[in-house]
Amino acid sequence: MHESVQNYYGKVLQNSGDLKTSACCDVANMPAWLKPLLANVHPEVSARYYGCGLVAPALLQGCRVLDLGSGSGRDCYVLAQLVGPQGSVLGVDMTAEQLAVANAHLDYHAERFGYANVAFRHGYIEDLAALDLADASFDVIVSNCVINLSPDKDSVLREAYRLLKPGGELYFSDVYADRRLADELRQDEVLYGECLGGALYWNDFEHLARRHGFSDPRLVEDQPIAITDPALADKLGDARFFSATYRLFKLDGLEPACEDYGQAVIYQGSIPGAATAFVLDKHHRIETGRVFPVCGNTWHMLKDSRFAAHFQFIGDFSRHFGLFAGCGGGLPFDQQGAAASSPASCC
């Protein structure tokens, strides 16, 4: 599938208007703080953007970030402004045409930002070892609607875990299905290029993440995808698709379920851009100054990561009270609007 994907994104697609579905559109509502950062990105770079979400977690100042499947570099150039001159961003992509666009505008962005902290490498996200990237060398790894295009998702997650520092995270947007797809759909070149044929069944993805050390995958946000092309919709039948953002922490000690130890945190409101509340994931919006009960895993995600200095921690692991309330199973995505026929707008 590598050659098919390279052809689709290097030659068939010339801009976001060539897409046949909303799968590779940014379906998230664009926050106000993002608009000036995007305005600094060269128009040619933005025109070749095919992402499905916003891969910019909070508190990136000074971080070393790796972007898997960086394409024309739009996300890299946005992240460069968030990590600042003390941080760095490395983009990896296999498509020569996309990399040519990204590299052509390195000087433009360095002049606009006042510093140069972005680099791009040609390579495969399944084989990052070939790029001689050191173990535990990145604070954050991001990816935007690319892992579903990989024929070897096991290797992608294994390599991401290897490259992350302890307490680091893989924060990425991608496309998921509500069921396992038939082989003929998975091999369809157009469906694959549109980020649908390679979409994992969401529960298979979560089991895959756990198998590679990401013990408690956290869903940040999600949106149903509109299949607006009649021919593609007919092929796919009743299968439903969602764009979703997950964060996977590299942390020792995370448990298979959310266990209750009577713990709580108080957010201090000190993370830039999150004065009134910090959103860890879809089920954890932590208001400033409020005592917020948490499970043991959430405690670790906050205390053993770059977020620790911004919280007060109450309790320990000396007493166990059973399963944390609300820890369940089932389809995690919002289904309202899943049958909508109008596509979402791209950036």
Coordinates of C-alpha atoms in Angstrom, one line a residue:
M1 CA 0.0 0.0 0.0
H2 CA 3.0 2.4 0.4
E3 CA 3.1 3.1 -3.4
S4 CA -0.6 3.6 -3.6
V5 CA -0.6 6.1 -0.7
Q6 CA 2.4 7.9 -2.1
N7 CA 0.7 8.2 -5.5
Y8 CA -2.6 9.4 -3.9
Y9 CA -1.1 12.1 -1.7
G10 CA 1.8 13.0 -4.1
K11 CA 0.0 13.1 -7.4
V12 CA -3.8 12.5 -7.2
L13 CA -4.5 15.1 -4.5
Q14 CA -3.3 18.6 -5.3
N15 CA -5.3 20.4 -2.5
S16 CA -7.9 19.6 0.1
G17 CA -10.7 20.2 -2.4
D18 CA -9.8 17.0 -4.2
L19 CA -10.9 14.8 -1.3
K20 CA -14.1 12.7 -1.7
T21 CA -15.0 12.6 2.0
S22 CA -14.7 14.7 5.2
A23 CA -12.4 12.1 6.7
C24 CA -9.2 14.1 6.0
C25 CA -10.7 17.5 7.0
D26 CA -10.1 19.3 10.3
V27 CA -13.5 18.7 11.9
A28 CA -12.7 20.3 15.2
N29 CA -13.9 23.8 15.9
M30 CA -10.9 26.0 15.3
P31 CA -10.0 27.7 18.7
A32 CA -9.3 31.4 18.6
W33 CA -5.6 30.9 19.8
L34 CA -4.9 28.7 16.7
K35 CA -6.0 31.3 14.1
P36 CA -2.9 33.6 14.4
L37 CA -0.6 30.6 14.4
L38 CA -2.2 29.3 11.2
A39 CA -1.9 32.7 9.6
N40 CA 1.9 32.5 9.9
V41 CA 1.9 29.3 7.8
H42 CA 2.8 29.7 4.1
P43 CA -0.4 29.3 1.9
E44 CA 1.1 26.6 -0.2
V45 CA 1.8 24.5 2.9
S46 CA -1.8 25.0 4.2
A47 CA -3.3 24.1 0.8
R48 CA -1.7 20.7 0.9
Y49 CA -3.0 19.9 4.4
Y50 CA -5.1 16.6 4.7
G51 CA -5.4 16.2 8.5
C52 CA -8.5 15.1 10.5
G53 CA -8.0 17.0 13.7
L54 CA -5.9 19.4 15.8
V55 CA -2.7 17.8 17.1
A56 CA -1.6 20.5 19.5
P57 CA -1.8 19.4 23.1
A58 CA -1.2 21.9 25.9
L59 CA 2.1 22.9 27.5
L60 CA 4.5 22.3 24.6
Q61 CA 7.0 25.2 25.4
G62 CA 10.5 23.8 25.2
C63 CA 9.4 20.3 24.1
R64 CA 11.0 18.1 21.5
V65 CA 8.2 17.0 19.2
L66 CA 8.0 14.4 16.4
D67 CA 5.3 14.5 13.8
L68 CA 4.6 11.1 12.1
G69 CA 3.5 11.6 8.5
S70 CA 4.1 15.4 8.5
G71 CA 3.1 15.9 4.9
S72 CA 3.5 19.4 3.6
G73 CA 4.5 20.5 7.2
R74 CA 1.4 22.5 8.3
D75 CA 1.2 21.0 11.7
C76 CA 5.0 21.2 12.2
Y77 CA 5.0 24.9 11.5
V78 CA 2.1 25.4 13.9
L79 CA 3.9 23.3 16.6
A80 CA 7.1 25.2 16.0
Q81 CA 5.4 28.3 17.4
L82 CA 4.1 26.4 20.4
V83 CA 7.5 24.8 21.4
G84 CA 9.3 28.1 20.9
P85 CA 13.0 28.7 20.3
Q86 CA 14.0 26.3 23.1
G87 CA 12.1 23.4 21.6
S88 CA 12.2 21.6 18.2
V89 CA 10.0 19.8 15.8
L90 CA 10.9 17.0 13.5
G91 CA 8.6 15.9 10.7
V92 CA 8.8 12.5 9.0
D93 CA 7.1 11.6 5.8
M94 CA 7.4 9.1 2.9
T95 CA 6.0 11.2 0.1
A96 CA 8.6 13.2 -1.8
E97 CA 6.1 15.7 -3.3
Q98 CA 4.8 16.6 0.2
L99 CA 8.3 16.9 1.6
A100 CA 9.4 19.2 -1.2
V101 CA 6.6 21.6 -0.2
A102 CA 7.6 21.4 3.4
N103 CA 11.3 22.0 2.8
A104 CA 10.8 24.7 0.3
H105 CA 9.4 27.0 3.0
L106 CA 11.8 26.4 5.9
D107 CA 13.5 29.8 5.5
Y108 CA 10.1 31.6 5.1
H109 CA 8.9 30.3 8.5
A110 CA 12.3 30.8 10.3
E111 CA 12.2 34.4 9.2
R112 CA 8.5 34.8 10.2
F113 CA 9.0 33.1 13.6
G114 CA 12.4 34.7 14.4
Y115 CA 14.1 31.3 14.9
A116 CA 14.7 28.0 13.1
N117 CA 13.5 24.9 15.0
V118 CA 11.9 22.7 12.3
A119 CA 13.4 19.9 10.3
F120 CA 12.0 17.2 7.9
R121 CA 13.2 13.7 7.2
H122 CA 12.2 11.3 4.4
G123 CA 11.2 7.9 6.0
Y124 CA 8.6 5.5 6.9
I125 CA 6.7 5.8 10.2
E126 CA 6.9 2.0 10.6
D127 CA 10.7 2.1 10.4
L128 CA 11.9 5.0 12.4
A129 CA 14.9 3.0 13.5
A130 CA 16.3 3.6 10.0
L131 CA 16.5 7.3 10.8
D132 CA 18.8 6.6 13.8
L133 CA 16.4 8.4 16.3
A134 CA 17.5 7.7 19.8
D135 CA 15.4 5.9 22.4
A136 CA 13.4 8.2 24.8
S137 CA 14.4 11.3 22.9
F138 CA 11.0 13.0 22.4
D139 CA 8.6 14.6 24.8
V140 CA 5.6 14.4 22.5
I141 CA 4.8 12.6 19.3
V142 CA 1.9 13.7 17.1
S143 CA 0.3 12.4 14.0
N144 CA -2.6 13.7 12.0
C145 CA -4.7 11.2 10.0
V146 CA -1.7 9.1 9.0
I147 CA -1.5 6.0 11.2
N148 CA -4.6 4.6 9.5
L149 CA -2.6 4.7 6.2
S150 CA 0.2 2.5 7.6
P151 CA 0.1 -1.2 6.6
D152 CA 2.0 -2.0 9.9
K153 CA 0.3 -0.2 12.8
D154 CA 2.0 -2.5 15.3
S155 CA 5.4 -1.1 14.3
V156 CA 4.2 2.5 14.4
L157 CA 3.0 2.2 18.0
R158 CA 6.0 0.1 19.1
E159 CA 8.4 2.7 17.6
A160 CA 6.4 5.6 19.2
Y161 CA 6.7 4.0 22.6
R162 CA 10.4 3.5 22.1
L163 CA 11.1 7.1 21.2
L164 CA 9.0 8.7 23.9
K165 CA 10.6 9.9 27.2
P166 CA 9.0 8.5 30.3
G167 CA 5.9 10.6 31.0
G168 CA 5.8 11.6 27.3
E169 CA 2.7 11.1 25.1
L170 CA 1.6 10.1 21.7
Y171 CA -1.1 12.7 20.9
F172 CA -2.8 12.0 17.5
S173 CA -5.9 12.3 15.4
D174 CA -7.0 9.5 13.1
V175 CA -10.0 7.7 11.6
Y176 CA -11.7 4.7 13.2
A177 CA -14.5 2.4 12.2
D178 CA -17.3 1.0 14.3
R179 CA -16.6 -2.5 13.0
R180 CA -13.9 -4.6 11.3
L181 CA -13.9 -4.0 7.6
A182 CA -14.0 -6.7 4.9
D183 CA -10.8 -7.3 3.0
E184 CA -12.1 -5.9 -0.3
L185 CA -12.7 -2.6 1.4
R186 CA -9.3 -2.6 3.1
Q187 CA -7.7 -3.1 -0.3
D188 CA -9.6 -0.5 -2.2
E189 CA -7.1 2.2 -3.2
V190 CA -9.5 5.1 -3.1
L191 CA -11.0 4.1 0.2
Y192 CA -7.5 3.6 1.6
G193 CA -6.3 7.0 0.3
E194 CA -9.4 8.7 1.8
C195 CA -8.3 7.3 5.2
L196 CA -11.3 4.9 5.4
G197 CA -9.9 1.5 4.1
G198 CA -7.1 1.5 6.6
A199 CA -9.2 2.6 9.5
L200 CA -9.0 0.3 12.5
Y201 CA -12.1 -1.0 14.4
W202 CA -11.8 1.3 17.5
N203 CA -11.7 -1.6 20.0
D204 CA -8.9 -3.3 18.1
F205 CA -7.0 -0.1 18.2
E206 CA -7.3 0.2 22.0
H207 CA -6.2 -3.4 22.5
L208 CA -3.2 -2.7 20.1
A209 CA -2.2 0.4 22.1
R210 CA -2.3 -1.5 25.3
R211 CA -0.2 -4.3 23.8
H212 CA 2.6 -1.9 23.0
G213 CA 2.7 -0.3 26.5
F214 CA 0.1 2.5 26.3
S215 CA -2.0 0.9 29.0
D216 CA -4.9 3.4 29.2
P217 CA -5.7 5.1 25.9
R218 CA -7.6 8.4 26.5
L219 CA -10.1 9.7 23.9
V220 CA -9.9 13.5 23.8
E221 CA -12.5 14.3 21.2
D222 CA -14.4 12.8 18.2
Q223 CA -16.7 13.5 15.3
P224 CA -18.7 11.3 12.9
I225 CA -17.4 11.4 9.3
A226 CA -19.8 12.2 6.5
I227 CA -19.4 9.9 3.4
T228 CA -20.7 12.3 0.8
D229 CA -19.5 10.4 -2.4
P230 CA -22.4 8.1 -3.4
A231 CA -20.2 5.4 -4.9
L232 CA -18.0 5.2 -1.7
A233 CA -21.1 5.3 0.5
D234 CA -22.5 2.3 -1.4
K235 CA -19.3 0.3 -1.1
L236 CA -19.1 0.9 2.7
G237 CA -22.7 0.0 3.5
D238 CA -23.6 0.4 7.1
A239 CA -20.1 0.8 8.4
R240 CA -19.7 4.1 10.3
F241 CA -16.5 6.1 10.7
F242 CA -15.3 8.7 13.2
S243 CA -12.4 11.0 13.3
A244 CA -11.0 11.0 16.8
T245 CA -8.1 12.4 18.9
Y246 CA -6.4 10.1 21.4
R247 CA -3.6 10.7 23.9
L248 CA -1.4 7.7 24.9
F249 CA 1.0 8.2 27.8
K250 CA 4.2 6.3 28.3
L251 CA 3.9 5.7 32.0
D252 CA 4.8 2.8 34.3
G253 CA 2.2 1.7 36.8
L254 CA -1.0 2.3 34.7
E255 CA -3.7 -0.3 35.4
P256 CA -6.0 -2.0 33.0
A257 CA -9.0 -0.2 34.5
C258 CA -9.7 3.0 36.4
E259 CA -9.2 2.1 40.0
D260 CA -10.4 4.3 42.9
Y261 CA -7.8 5.2 45.6
G262 CA -9.7 8.1 47.0
Q263 CA -7.4 10.6 45.3
A264 CA -8.1 14.1 43.9
V265 CA -6.3 16.9 42.2
I266 CA -6.7 20.7 42.2
Y267 CA -5.8 22.5 39.0
Q268 CA -4.0 25.8 39.6
G269 CA -5.1 27.4 36.3
S270 CA -1.5 28.0 35.3
I271 CA -1.2 26.3 31.9
P272 CA -1.1 28.9 29.1
G273 CA -4.4 29.0 27.3
A274 CA -6.3 27.1 30.0
A275 CA -6.9 29.6 32.7
T276 CA -10.4 28.4 33.7
A277 CA -10.1 24.6 33.1
F278 CA -7.7 22.0 31.8
V279 CA -9.1 19.3 29.5
L280 CA -7.1 16.0 29.9
D281 CA -9.6 14.0 27.8
K282 CA -13.3 13.7 26.9
H283 CA -14.3 12.8 30.5
H284 CA -11.8 15.0 32.4
R285 CA -12.4 18.7 32.3
I286 CA -10.8 19.9 35.5
E287 CA -11.9 23.4 36.6
T288 CA -9.4 25.7 38.2
G289 CA -9.4 25.7 42.0
R290 CA -11.9 22.8 42.3
V291 CA -11.2 19.6 44.1
F292 CA -11.5 17.0 41.3
P293 CA -11.7 13.3 42.2
V294 CA -9.5 11.1 39.9
C295 CA -8.7 7.4 39.4
G296 CA -5.1 6.1 39.9
N297 CA -4.3 6.2 36.2
T298 CA -5.4 9.9 35.8
W299 CA -3.3 10.7 38.9
H300 CA -0.2 9.2 37.2
M301 CA -1.0 11.0 33.9
L302 CA -0.9 14.4 35.7
K303 CA 1.7 13.8 38.4
D304 CA 4.3 11.9 36.3
S305 CA 4.2 14.1 33.2
R306 CA 4.9 17.6 32.1
F307 CA 1.6 18.7 33.8
A308 CA 2.7 18.0 37.4
A309 CA 3.7 21.5 38.4
H310 CA 0.3 22.8 37.6
F311 CA -1.7 20.6 40.0
Q312 CA -2.0 20.0 43.7
F313 CA -2.3 16.3 44.5
I314 CA -4.4 14.9 47.3
G315 CA -4.1 11.4 48.6
D316 CA -1.9 8.4 47.7
F317 CA -2.2 4.7 46.9
S318 CA -2.4 3.3 50.4
R319 CA -6.2 2.5 50.3
H320 CA -8.2 1.0 47.4
F321 CA -11.9 1.5 47.0
G322 CA -12.6 -0.6 44.0
L323 CA -13.4 0.3 40.4
F324 CA -13.7 4.1 39.8
A325 CA -17.4 5.1 39.1
G326 CA -18.1 5.4 35.4
C327 CA -15.4 3.1 34.1
G328 CA -17.2 1.1 31.4
G329 CA -17.0 -0.2 27.9
G330 CA -18.9 0.2 24.6
L331 CA -18.4 2.5 21.6
P332 CA -16.8 5.7 23.0
F333 CA -17.6 8.0 20.2
D334 CA -20.6 10.4 19.9
Q335 CA -23.1 9.0 17.4
Q336 CA -25.3 12.1 17.0
G337 CA -25.1 13.2 13.4
A338 CA -23.3 10.0 12.2
A339 CA -25.7 9.8 9.2
A340 CA -25.3 13.4 8.2
S341 CA -24.8 14.1 4.5
S342 CA -23.0 17.4 4.6
P343 CA -19.2 17.4 5.0
A344 CA -17.3 19.3 7.6
S345 CA -15.2 22.3 6.6
C346 CA -11.5 22.0 6.2
C347 CA -9.1 24.6 7.5

